[in-house]
Amino acid sequence: MPEVRRGSLAPPSDSALSSDAVITRPAQSHQSSTDRVRFNIPEDEAATSPSQPGEPLDSAFAELPRRTSDGPRRNSELPRQSSDQRRSLSYAQRPQAEAYYDSRAATQKEYRRRATTLLEYYDENPQLLPQLPFTWHHGWKRWRLFIFAFLVFVDASAVPIALYYGLKYAGDVEGWIIFAVVTTIWGGPTYLEFAIRTLRLIKVDRFYRPLGTNHRWCFDMLTYSSTLTIFVVTALFIIGSAPHNVWLRVLCMPAPAILYCYGGTLFLITLYHQMNWPAPFRISSTAKGEKVLPGAYYFIEDVIAVNALGGRPYREALAARYKASPRFRQMVYKQSWFWSIPALILAVPLTVISVIPQVPATGAYGVAWAVPFLWTALWGVITIKWCKRDMKREREEWERGVDPEQEIKRKGSSIETA
């Protein structure tokens, strides 16, 4: 995919898009190299840029010949070329084409360079399917989320279980000592990540903040829900481990409490969306009094924009995608209910198991701490496959020029409007 270059975006002219191209609305991720983005630069720079007619028009920058399987393998065997032979055509002489953004658009350098937002750009080019500047296929950002999720699972689920049963039955350590260690260690990566994302939001640079906000103390929805969760879990740890004879059943509740907090937040926001109630206060990029979007939208927006370093470019692209694609809106709406209702349903029996005397406290502890995180992993795998299928269908419908709303109505399914 092309790297975003210096200059201003030039929307495709009427001559650059044929009537067939506009009707079929091609997805940007399937454009050929001749249809990719071109940028205008000042004429004085263009005049000083050397050009060579023999070079291909889709060359984005000058580069050495790429190594192929049947070509020379060592640098010493590469044919030497003069600098004139390697120069590509200047940007001013290249034809305009449809533009799209890849993951490199979500950088602070590119964000400062742009004169318009991605939401404004896609409003001016409605034939383009807005692309999200984040990918799971390459780059450090995806691995950052993977590593963070793995550390959270180990620290929040495996460590409390291993320390409790290991120290109690193998070391015969008293309960208050065990949970003094557990309380000290538990949540380390989570608390650290929470502190880092909070610092990003309060920095003078507004790159990570929600859309429509300039105040450095304007946090997103994930910050508020995480604050509530951390407060509840910390309170349960303190109450349960404070007595010399620890209250083990109280210490069974932190993991179900996480389901209550995040699942309840997701359910309440989605309920506001379903009932068409206005936002009682700012919810991430949704201002007070505006229509509330499904809860999963805000979780996706805040996690990728701040934790995965996507910033405002990702918030802009996500808003443009949600506005342009009915299929995408339906997917986000279904995922909101798919994650919120089962989380609350699962938390109820875990609470019952934790408090009723018929279940031994030592057994309830392991069940209450393990099940929520195993359920999250299972639901995550299902969500990945589900969303891949929906997004593939979305792209195919966009390329064929099919109206997703009519297609969904024909199949007897409801769809959410923006």
Short mmCIF file of C-alpha atoms in Angstrom, two decimals:
data_model
loop_
_atom_site.label_atom_id
_atom_site.label_comp_id
_atom_site.label_asym_id
_atom_site.label_seq_id
_atom_site.Cartn_x
_atom_site.Cartn_y
_atom_site.Cartn_z
CA MET A 1 0.00 0.00 0.00
CA PRO A 2 1.26 3.47 -0.73
CA GLU A 3 2.85 5.58 1.91
CA VAL A 4 1.16 8.89 2.59
CA ARG A 5 3.31 11.60 1.05
CA ARG A 6 3.83 15.29 1.56
CA GLY A 7 1.19 17.48 -0.10
CA SER A 8 -2.57 17.95 -0.01
CA LEU A 9 -5.20 15.40 -0.89
CA ALA A 10 -6.71 15.95 -4.29
CA PRO A 11 -10.23 14.47 -4.62
CA PRO A 12 -10.68 12.54 -7.84
CA SER A 13 -11.97 14.62 -10.72
CA ASP A 14 -15.00 13.73 -12.81
CA SER A 15 -12.74 12.56 -15.60
CA ALA A 16 -10.72 10.35 -13.26
CA LEU A 17 -13.80 8.29 -12.35
CA SER A 18 -15.87 6.67 -15.00
CA SER A 19 -19.60 6.25 -14.53
CA ASP A 20 -19.11 2.51 -14.08
CA ALA A 21 -16.54 3.09 -11.33
CA VAL A 22 -18.91 5.36 -9.45
CA ILE A 23 -21.81 2.92 -9.69
CA THR A 24 -19.84 -0.11 -8.56
CA ARG A 25 -18.18 1.84 -5.74
CA PRO A 26 -14.88 -0.07 -5.63
CA ALA A 27 -13.38 -0.86 -2.25
CA GLN A 28 -10.05 0.87 -1.78
CA SER A 29 -8.32 -2.20 -0.44
CA HIS A 30 -8.66 -3.81 -3.89
CA GLN A 31 -7.43 -0.94 -6.03
CA SER A 32 -4.65 -1.55 -8.48
CA SER A 33 -1.40 0.37 -8.35
CA THR A 34 -2.56 2.71 -11.12
CA ASP A 35 -5.63 3.68 -9.09
CA ARG A 36 -3.82 4.53 -5.91
CA VAL A 37 -3.41 7.85 -4.20
CA ARG A 38 -1.51 10.73 -5.74
CA PHE A 39 -0.74 14.01 -4.05
CA ASN A 40 -0.21 17.50 -5.36
CA ILE A 41 2.92 19.41 -4.38
CA PRO A 42 3.79 23.06 -5.02
CA GLU A 43 4.81 23.86 -8.57
CA ASP A 44 8.19 25.23 -7.50
CA GLU A 45 9.04 21.85 -5.98
CA ALA A 46 7.64 20.05 -8.97
CA ALA A 47 9.77 22.13 -11.30
CA THR A 48 12.94 21.10 -9.50
CA SER A 49 11.97 17.43 -9.35
CA PRO A 50 13.68 15.45 -12.11
CA SER A 51 11.59 13.04 -14.12
CA GLN A 52 12.23 10.20 -16.46
CA PRO A 53 9.51 9.25 -18.99
CA GLY A 54 10.71 5.68 -19.05
CA GLU A 55 9.78 4.99 -15.45
CA PRO A 56 6.34 3.50 -14.60
CA LEU A 57 3.65 5.92 -13.50
CA ASP A 58 2.80 4.05 -10.33
CA SER A 59 6.24 4.35 -8.79
CA ALA A 60 5.77 6.02 -5.41
CA PHE A 61 9.43 6.71 -4.81
CA ALA A 62 12.85 5.86 -6.20
CA GLU A 63 14.12 2.48 -5.07
CA LEU A 64 16.62 -0.19 -5.97
CA PRO A 65 15.46 -3.25 -7.94
CA ARG A 66 13.60 -5.62 -5.66
CA ARG A 67 15.03 -9.03 -5.07
CA THR A 68 13.09 -11.90 -6.64
CA SER A 69 13.38 -15.63 -6.26
CA ASP A 70 15.10 -16.05 -9.65
CA GLY A 71 17.20 -12.89 -9.46
CA PRO A 72 20.60 -12.21 -7.88
CA ARG A 73 20.62 -12.72 -4.14
CA ARG A 74 23.60 -10.62 -3.01
CA ASN A 75 24.10 -6.89 -3.21
CA SER A 76 27.36 -7.36 -5.06
CA GLU A 77 25.49 -9.11 -7.88
CA LEU A 78 22.89 -6.35 -8.35
CA PRO A 79 23.33 -4.41 -11.59
CA ARG A 80 24.60 -0.91 -10.87
CA GLN A 81 22.39 1.89 -12.16
CA SER A 82 22.94 5.59 -12.32
CA SER A 83 20.81 7.93 -10.23
CA ASP A 84 19.14 9.26 -13.41
CA GLN A 85 17.92 5.77 -14.32
CA ARG A 86 16.40 5.24 -10.89
CA ARG A 87 14.47 8.50 -10.69
CA SER A 88 10.70 8.22 -10.76
CA LEU A 89 8.19 10.54 -12.37
CA SER A 90 7.55 13.71 -10.36
CA TYR A 91 4.35 13.88 -8.36
CA ALA A 92 3.05 16.85 -10.35
CA GLN A 93 3.15 14.80 -13.57
CA ARG A 94 1.31 11.78 -12.21
CA PRO A 95 -2.43 11.37 -12.84
CA GLN A 96 -4.93 11.84 -10.06
CA ALA A 97 -6.64 8.72 -8.73
CA GLU A 98 -8.87 7.56 -5.93
CA ALA A 99 -7.23 7.82 -2.53
CA TYR A 100 -7.39 5.58 0.47
CA TYR A 101 -5.58 5.38 3.78
CA ASP A 102 -3.65 2.50 5.26
CA SER A 103 -2.34 2.00 8.79
CA ARG A 104 0.40 4.59 8.30
CA ALA A 105 -2.27 7.31 8.19
CA ALA A 106 -2.72 6.91 11.94
CA THR A 107 0.50 8.73 12.80
CA GLN A 108 0.93 12.05 14.53
CA LYS A 109 3.10 13.36 11.67
CA GLU A 110 0.44 12.62 9.06
CA TYR A 111 -2.31 13.94 11.35
CA ARG A 112 -0.57 17.32 11.69
CA ARG A 113 0.11 17.50 7.95
CA ARG A 114 -3.48 16.99 6.81
CA ALA A 115 -5.67 20.02 6.15
CA THR A 116 -8.97 18.10 6.48
CA THR A 117 -10.17 15.20 8.59
CA LEU A 118 -10.78 11.73 7.19
CA LEU A 119 -14.48 12.18 7.97
CA GLU A 120 -14.57 15.30 5.77
CA TYR A 121 -12.59 13.58 3.05
CA TYR A 122 -14.95 10.62 2.81
CA ASP A 123 -17.95 12.97 2.88
CA GLU A 124 -16.51 14.58 -0.25
CA ASN A 125 -15.92 11.15 -1.84
CA PRO A 126 -19.00 9.07 -1.01
CA GLN A 127 -18.13 6.45 -3.63
CA LEU A 128 -15.23 5.27 -1.44
CA LEU A 129 -15.66 2.77 1.37
CA PRO A 130 -13.89 4.42 4.34
CA GLN A 131 -10.82 2.47 5.36
CA LEU A 132 -9.79 2.04 9.01
CA PRO A 133 -6.12 3.01 9.56
CA PHE A 134 -5.40 -0.10 11.61
CA THR A 135 -4.63 -3.65 10.59
CA TRP A 136 -4.20 -6.98 12.36
CA HIS A 137 -2.00 -8.33 9.55
CA HIS A 138 1.24 -6.42 10.14
CA GLY A 139 2.83 -3.76 12.31
CA TRP A 140 3.72 -3.25 15.97
CA LYS A 141 0.31 -1.94 17.03
CA ARG A 142 -1.39 -5.33 16.73
CA TRP A 143 1.37 -7.06 18.70
CA ARG A 144 1.10 -4.41 21.38
CA LEU A 145 -2.57 -5.32 21.89
CA PHE A 146 -1.82 -9.06 21.78
CA ILE A 147 0.93 -8.76 24.40
CA PHE A 148 -1.21 -6.57 26.62
CA ALA A 149 -4.16 -9.01 26.44
CA PHE A 150 -1.85 -11.94 27.26
CA LEU A 151 -0.31 -10.14 30.24
CA VAL A 152 -3.74 -9.18 31.54
CA PHE A 153 -4.91 -12.81 31.33
CA VAL A 154 -1.82 -14.12 33.15
CA ASP A 155 -1.80 -11.39 35.79
CA ALA A 156 -5.54 -11.14 36.41
CA SER A 157 -6.52 -14.82 36.22
CA ALA A 158 -3.60 -17.23 36.33
CA VAL A 159 -1.57 -15.48 39.04
CA PRO A 160 -4.34 -15.26 41.71
CA ILE A 161 -5.29 -18.91 41.18
CA ALA A 162 -1.71 -20.21 41.13
CA LEU A 163 -0.61 -18.20 44.16
CA TYR A 164 -3.61 -19.12 46.29
CA TYR A 165 -3.63 -22.88 45.68
CA GLY A 166 0.15 -23.13 45.49
CA LEU A 167 0.88 -21.27 48.72
CA LYS A 168 -2.08 -22.74 50.63
CA TYR A 169 -1.65 -26.43 49.82
CA ALA A 170 2.04 -26.63 48.93
CA GLY A 171 3.43 -24.06 51.36
CA ASP A 172 0.78 -24.08 54.11
CA VAL A 173 0.87 -20.27 54.21
CA GLU A 174 -1.78 -18.33 56.12
CA GLY A 175 -4.53 -16.68 54.09
CA TRP A 176 -3.76 -13.08 55.02
CA ILE A 177 -0.16 -13.53 53.86
CA ILE A 178 -1.29 -15.12 50.60
CA PHE A 179 -3.64 -12.30 49.72
CA ALA A 180 -1.15 -9.67 50.81
CA VAL A 181 1.02 -11.04 47.99
CA VAL A 182 -1.89 -11.43 45.56
CA THR A 183 -3.18 -7.92 46.21
CA THR A 184 0.30 -6.48 45.69
CA ILE A 185 0.90 -8.26 42.39
CA TRP A 186 -2.59 -8.35 40.90
CA GLY A 187 -3.41 -5.84 38.16
CA GLY A 188 0.13 -4.62 37.54
CA PRO A 189 -0.04 -4.48 33.70
CA THR A 190 -3.63 -3.24 33.84
CA TYR A 191 -2.88 -0.38 36.23
CA LEU A 192 0.24 0.57 34.27
CA GLU A 193 -1.63 0.63 30.97
CA PHE A 194 -4.42 2.64 32.57
CA ALA A 195 -1.92 5.23 33.80
CA ILE A 196 -0.22 5.44 30.40
CA ARG A 197 -3.47 5.89 28.46
CA THR A 198 -4.60 8.54 30.95
CA LEU A 199 -1.37 10.48 30.42
CA ARG A 200 -1.89 10.31 26.66
CA LEU A 201 -5.34 11.84 27.01
CA ILE A 202 -4.21 14.74 29.22
CA LYS A 203 -1.20 15.69 27.10
CA VAL A 204 -1.25 19.12 25.48
CA ASP A 205 -1.34 17.43 22.08
CA ARG A 206 -4.95 16.39 21.37
CA PHE A 207 -3.96 13.50 19.10
CA TYR A 208 -5.49 10.82 21.35
CA ARG A 209 -8.55 12.68 22.61
CA PRO A 210 -12.14 12.08 21.45
CA LEU A 211 -13.44 14.02 18.47
CA GLY A 212 -14.96 17.40 19.24
CA THR A 213 -12.91 17.91 22.41
CA ASN A 214 -9.95 20.18 23.02
CA HIS A 215 -9.91 20.22 26.82
CA ARG A 216 -7.09 18.09 28.23
CA TRP A 217 -9.26 16.76 31.08
CA CYS A 218 -11.96 15.41 28.76
CA PHE A 219 -11.58 11.64 29.06
CA ASP A 220 -13.17 8.93 26.94
CA MET A 221 -15.76 6.35 27.92
CA LEU A 222 -13.21 3.59 28.52
CA THR A 223 -11.44 5.75 31.10
CA TYR A 224 -14.62 6.17 33.14
CA SER A 225 -15.63 2.51 32.95
CA SER A 226 -12.08 1.39 33.83
CA THR A 227 -12.02 3.78 36.79
CA LEU A 228 -15.26 2.28 38.09
CA THR A 229 -13.94 -1.26 37.62
CA ILE A 230 -10.61 -0.55 39.34
CA PHE A 231 -12.40 1.09 42.27
CA VAL A 232 -14.78 -1.85 42.79
CA VAL A 233 -12.09 -4.53 42.45
CA THR A 234 -9.70 -2.70 44.78
CA ALA A 235 -12.45 -2.27 47.38
CA LEU A 236 -13.25 -6.00 47.28
CA PHE A 237 -9.58 -6.91 47.72
CA ILE A 238 -9.22 -4.57 50.71
CA ILE A 239 -12.43 -5.73 52.41
CA GLY A 240 -11.75 -9.43 51.86
CA SER A 241 -8.08 -9.46 52.88
CA ALA A 242 -8.21 -6.96 55.78
CA PRO A 243 -9.23 -9.46 58.54
CA HIS A 244 -6.62 -11.85 59.90
CA ASN A 245 -8.92 -14.68 58.80
CA VAL A 246 -9.59 -13.53 55.26
CA TRP A 247 -13.10 -13.51 53.85
CA LEU A 248 -12.48 -15.85 50.96
CA ARG A 249 -15.98 -15.52 49.53
CA VAL A 250 -15.54 -11.77 49.21
CA LEU A 251 -12.22 -12.42 47.46
CA CYS A 252 -14.09 -14.60 44.94
CA MET A 253 -15.98 -11.55 43.66
CA PRO A 254 -13.39 -9.34 41.84
CA ALA A 255 -13.60 -11.31 38.57
CA PRO A 256 -17.44 -11.34 38.46
CA ALA A 257 -17.33 -7.64 39.40
CA ILE A 258 -15.35 -6.98 36.22
CA LEU A 259 -18.17 -8.57 34.23
CA TYR A 260 -20.73 -6.45 36.05
CA CYS A 261 -18.84 -3.20 35.45
CA TYR A 262 -17.85 -3.58 31.81
CA GLY A 263 -20.90 -5.61 30.79
CA GLY A 264 -23.23 -3.23 32.60
CA THR A 265 -21.61 -0.18 30.97
CA LEU A 266 -21.87 -1.78 27.55
CA PHE A 267 -25.49 -2.79 28.13
CA LEU A 268 -26.55 0.62 29.43
CA ILE A 269 -25.00 2.51 26.50
CA THR A 270 -26.56 0.11 23.99
CA LEU A 271 -29.92 0.50 25.75
CA TYR A 272 -29.66 4.28 25.32
CA HIS A 273 -29.03 3.67 21.62
CA GLN A 274 -31.92 1.22 21.31
CA MET A 275 -34.38 3.57 23.05
CA ASN A 276 -33.08 6.55 21.06
CA TRP A 277 -32.36 8.51 24.23
CA PRO A 278 -29.96 11.47 23.93
CA ALA A 279 -26.57 11.29 25.60
CA PRO A 280 -26.84 12.61 29.20
CA PHE A 281 -23.18 13.69 29.04
CA ARG A 282 -20.28 13.36 26.62
CA ILE A 283 -19.53 9.73 25.74
CA SER A 284 -16.16 9.68 23.96
CA SER A 285 -16.80 11.36 20.58
CA THR A 286 -20.56 11.73 21.17
CA ALA A 287 -21.41 15.12 22.66
CA LYS A 288 -24.09 15.68 25.28
CA GLY A 289 -27.57 15.60 23.73
CA GLU A 290 -26.52 13.73 20.58
CA LYS A 291 -27.72 10.28 19.56
CA VAL A 292 -25.90 7.55 21.46
CA LEU A 293 -24.19 4.88 19.34
CA PRO A 294 -24.03 1.17 20.27
CA GLY A 295 -21.74 0.45 23.19
CA ALA A 296 -19.27 -1.67 21.22
CA TYR A 297 -18.54 1.35 19.01
CA TYR A 298 -17.04 3.28 21.94
CA PHE A 299 -15.00 0.33 23.20
CA ILE A 300 -13.53 -0.20 19.73
CA GLU A 301 -12.88 3.51 19.24
CA ASP A 302 -11.19 4.08 22.60
CA VAL A 303 -9.06 0.93 22.66
CA ILE A 304 -7.63 1.35 19.14
CA ALA A 305 -7.30 5.14 19.33
CA VAL A 306 -5.46 5.26 22.67
CA ASN A 307 -4.17 1.82 23.66
CA ALA A 308 -3.16 0.88 20.10
CA LEU A 309 -1.93 4.42 19.29
CA GLY A 310 -4.41 4.94 16.44
CA GLY A 311 -5.27 8.45 17.63
CA ARG A 312 -7.78 10.79 16.07
CA PRO A 313 -7.24 9.45 12.53
CA TYR A 314 -8.76 6.16 13.69
CA ARG A 315 -11.66 7.93 15.43
CA GLU A 316 -12.33 9.91 12.24
CA ALA A 317 -12.15 6.86 9.98
CA LEU A 318 -14.36 4.80 12.30
CA ALA A 319 -16.99 7.56 12.34
CA ALA A 320 -16.86 7.76 8.54
CA ARG A 321 -17.18 3.97 8.19
CA TYR A 322 -20.12 3.82 10.60
CA LYS A 323 -21.85 6.66 8.77
CA ALA A 324 -21.30 5.26 5.27
CA SER A 325 -21.88 1.52 5.72
CA PRO A 326 -25.22 0.05 6.90
CA ARG A 327 -23.60 -3.39 7.09
CA PHE A 328 -20.93 -2.03 9.45
CA ARG A 329 -23.58 -0.40 11.63
CA GLN A 330 -25.46 -3.67 11.91
CA MET A 331 -22.28 -5.53 12.85
CA VAL A 332 -21.42 -3.08 15.65
CA TYR A 333 -25.00 -3.17 16.94
CA LYS A 334 -25.05 -6.98 17.13
CA GLN A 335 -21.65 -7.13 18.80
CA SER A 336 -22.88 -4.73 21.49
CA TRP A 337 -25.64 -7.10 22.56
CA PHE A 338 -23.44 -10.15 22.00
CA TRP A 339 -20.93 -8.94 24.60
CA SER A 340 -23.15 -7.13 27.11
CA ILE A 341 -26.01 -9.55 27.82
CA PRO A 342 -23.91 -12.76 28.18
CA ALA A 343 -21.47 -10.92 30.47
CA LEU A 344 -24.26 -9.98 32.86
CA ILE A 345 -25.88 -13.42 32.63
CA LEU A 346 -22.55 -15.14 33.38
CA ALA A 347 -21.84 -12.87 36.35
CA VAL A 348 -25.06 -13.90 38.14
CA PRO A 349 -24.31 -17.65 38.62
CA LEU A 350 -20.70 -16.84 39.49
CA THR A 351 -21.99 -14.56 42.24
CA VAL A 352 -24.30 -17.29 43.51
CA ILE A 353 -21.47 -19.84 43.53
CA SER A 354 -19.27 -17.40 45.43
CA VAL A 355 -21.72 -16.68 48.27
CA ILE A 356 -23.81 -19.81 48.90
CA PRO A 357 -22.45 -22.08 51.65
CA GLN A 358 -23.28 -25.27 49.72
CA VAL A 359 -20.25 -24.64 47.48
CA PRO A 360 -16.90 -24.81 49.32
CA ALA A 361 -15.14 -21.45 49.34
CA THR A 362 -11.89 -22.96 48.10
CA GLY A 363 -13.64 -24.39 45.03
CA ALA A 364 -15.72 -21.29 44.39
CA TYR A 365 -12.53 -19.20 44.34
CA GLY A 366 -11.04 -21.10 41.41
CA VAL A 367 -14.30 -21.14 39.45
CA ALA A 368 -15.03 -17.45 39.98
CA TRP A 369 -11.54 -16.39 38.90
CA ALA A 370 -11.10 -18.72 35.91
CA VAL A 371 -14.49 -18.73 34.16
CA PRO A 372 -14.76 -14.99 33.25
CA PHE A 373 -11.41 -14.93 31.47
CA LEU A 374 -11.98 -18.24 29.69
CA TRP A 375 -15.36 -16.92 28.54
CA THR A 376 -13.71 -13.73 27.28
CA ALA A 377 -11.20 -15.75 25.23
CA LEU A 378 -13.98 -17.89 23.72
CA TRP A 379 -16.13 -14.86 22.90
CA GLY A 380 -13.12 -13.15 21.36
CA VAL A 381 -12.51 -16.05 18.95
CA ILE A 382 -16.19 -16.08 17.95
CA THR A 383 -16.17 -12.31 17.45
CA ILE A 384 -13.11 -12.43 15.18
CA LYS A 385 -14.68 -15.02 12.87
CA TRP A 386 -18.05 -13.25 12.93
CA CYS A 387 -16.63 -9.82 12.12
CA LYS A 388 -14.38 -11.18 9.37
CA ARG A 389 -17.41 -12.71 7.68
CA ASP A 390 -19.47 -9.51 8.00
CA MET A 391 -16.68 -7.25 6.75
CA LYS A 392 -16.02 -9.51 3.79
CA ARG A 393 -19.72 -9.36 2.91
CA GLU A 394 -19.65 -5.59 3.39
CA ARG A 395 -16.76 -5.18 0.94
CA GLU A 396 -18.34 -7.47 -1.66
CA GLU A 397 -21.66 -5.60 -1.49
CA TRP A 398 -19.88 -2.27 -1.83
CA GLU A 399 -17.92 -3.46 -4.88
CA ARG A 400 -21.06 -4.79 -6.58
CA GLY A 401 -23.00 -1.62 -5.81
CA VAL A 402 -25.58 -3.56 -3.77
CA ASP A 403 -27.67 -1.54 -1.34
CA PRO A 404 -27.01 -3.27 2.02
CA GLU A 405 -30.22 -1.95 3.56
CA GLN A 406 -32.35 -3.48 0.81
CA GLU A 407 -30.33 -6.71 0.95
CA ILE A 408 -30.83 -7.06 4.70
CA LYS A 409 -34.52 -6.22 4.49
CA ARG A 410 -34.92 -8.82 1.76
CA LYS A 411 -33.46 -11.44 4.10
CA GLY A 412 -35.81 -10.37 6.88
CA SER A 413 -33.22 -8.84 9.21
CA SER A 414 -33.35 -5.42 10.83
CA ILE A 415 -30.56 -2.89 10.50
CA GLU A 416 -29.51 0.07 12.55
CA THR A 417 -29.44 3.55 11.11
CA ALA A 418 -26.80 6.12 11.90
#
